[in-house]
Short mmCIF file of C-alpha atoms in Angstrom, two decimals:
data_model
loop_
_atom_site.label_atom_id
_atom_site.label_comp_id
_atom_site.label_asym_id
_atom_site.label_seq_id
_atom_site.Cartn_x
_atom_site.Cartn_y
_atom_site.Cartn_z
CA MET A 1 35.92 22.88 25.31
CA LEU A 2 33.55 20.03 24.52
CA ASP A 3 31.30 18.55 27.18
CA GLY A 4 31.40 14.89 28.18
CA ALA A 5 28.39 13.90 26.12
CA THR A 6 29.82 15.45 22.98
CA THR A 7 33.19 13.84 23.59
CA ALA A 8 31.52 10.44 23.98
CA LEU A 9 29.58 11.00 20.76
CA LEU A 10 32.75 11.90 18.85
CA ARG A 11 34.56 8.84 20.16
CA ALA A 12 31.66 6.56 19.19
CA ILE A 13 31.54 8.04 15.69
CA LEU A 14 35.31 7.71 15.31
CA ASP A 15 35.18 4.07 16.41
CA GLU A 16 32.35 3.33 13.98
CA VAL A 17 33.99 5.08 11.01
CA CYS A 18 37.36 3.47 11.70
CA GLU A 19 36.16 -0.05 12.52
CA SER A 20 37.92 -1.42 9.41
CA VAL A 21 41.16 0.49 10.02
CA SER A 22 44.06 -1.58 11.30
CA PRO A 23 45.01 -0.80 14.90
CA TYR A 24 48.55 -0.29 13.61
CA ASP A 25 47.42 2.56 11.33
CA ALA A 26 47.15 5.22 14.03
CA GLY A 27 47.91 7.99 11.53
CA VAL A 28 44.70 7.34 9.60
CA ARG A 29 42.67 7.24 12.80
CA ALA A 30 44.26 10.49 13.99
CA TYR A 31 43.51 12.17 10.65
CA VAL A 32 39.85 11.12 10.77
CA ALA A 33 39.60 12.19 14.42
CA SER A 34 41.01 15.62 13.61
CA LYS A 35 38.41 16.19 10.88
CA ILE A 36 35.54 15.11 13.13
CA LEU A 37 36.88 17.30 15.95
CA GLU A 38 37.23 20.30 13.62
CA ALA A 39 33.56 19.98 12.68
CA ALA A 40 32.51 19.64 16.31
CA THR A 41 34.46 22.72 17.37
CA ARG A 42 32.67 24.66 14.63
CA GLY A 43 29.43 23.68 16.34
CA GLU A 44 28.36 20.61 14.36
CA THR A 45 26.76 18.06 16.69
CA ARG A 46 24.47 16.09 14.37
CA PRO A 47 25.67 12.47 14.48
CA ASP A 48 24.73 11.76 10.86
CA LEU A 49 26.74 14.70 9.56
CA LEU A 50 29.72 13.99 11.83
CA LYS A 51 29.73 10.39 10.58
CA GLN A 52 29.64 11.61 6.97
CA ILE A 53 32.56 13.96 7.67
CA GLY A 54 34.47 11.07 9.22
CA GLN A 55 33.79 8.78 6.26
CA GLU A 56 34.93 11.46 3.80
CA ALA A 57 38.09 11.99 5.84
CA LEU A 58 38.73 8.25 5.87
CA SER A 59 38.49 8.11 2.09
CA ARG A 60 41.06 10.93 1.80
CA ALA A 61 43.34 9.84 4.63
CA PRO A 62 46.98 9.56 3.63
CA THR A 63 48.48 6.12 4.08
CA MET A 64 51.73 4.58 3.03
CA TRP A 65 49.82 2.02 0.93
CA ARG A 66 48.13 4.51 -1.41
#
């Protein structure tokens, strides 16, 4: 289980990475969140690396427009 500080960090990174994602595209946001969360549960807590993981996930996220 992640502590409150880590959870807040993950949420901030997710919000930053997904700032250009439409609020109606919850699937993309969920996909990015899952990749960031996977990294965090493996022990990754460096914000720069978590952001990079989120950006890579965003570029690979499945959407109905691709």
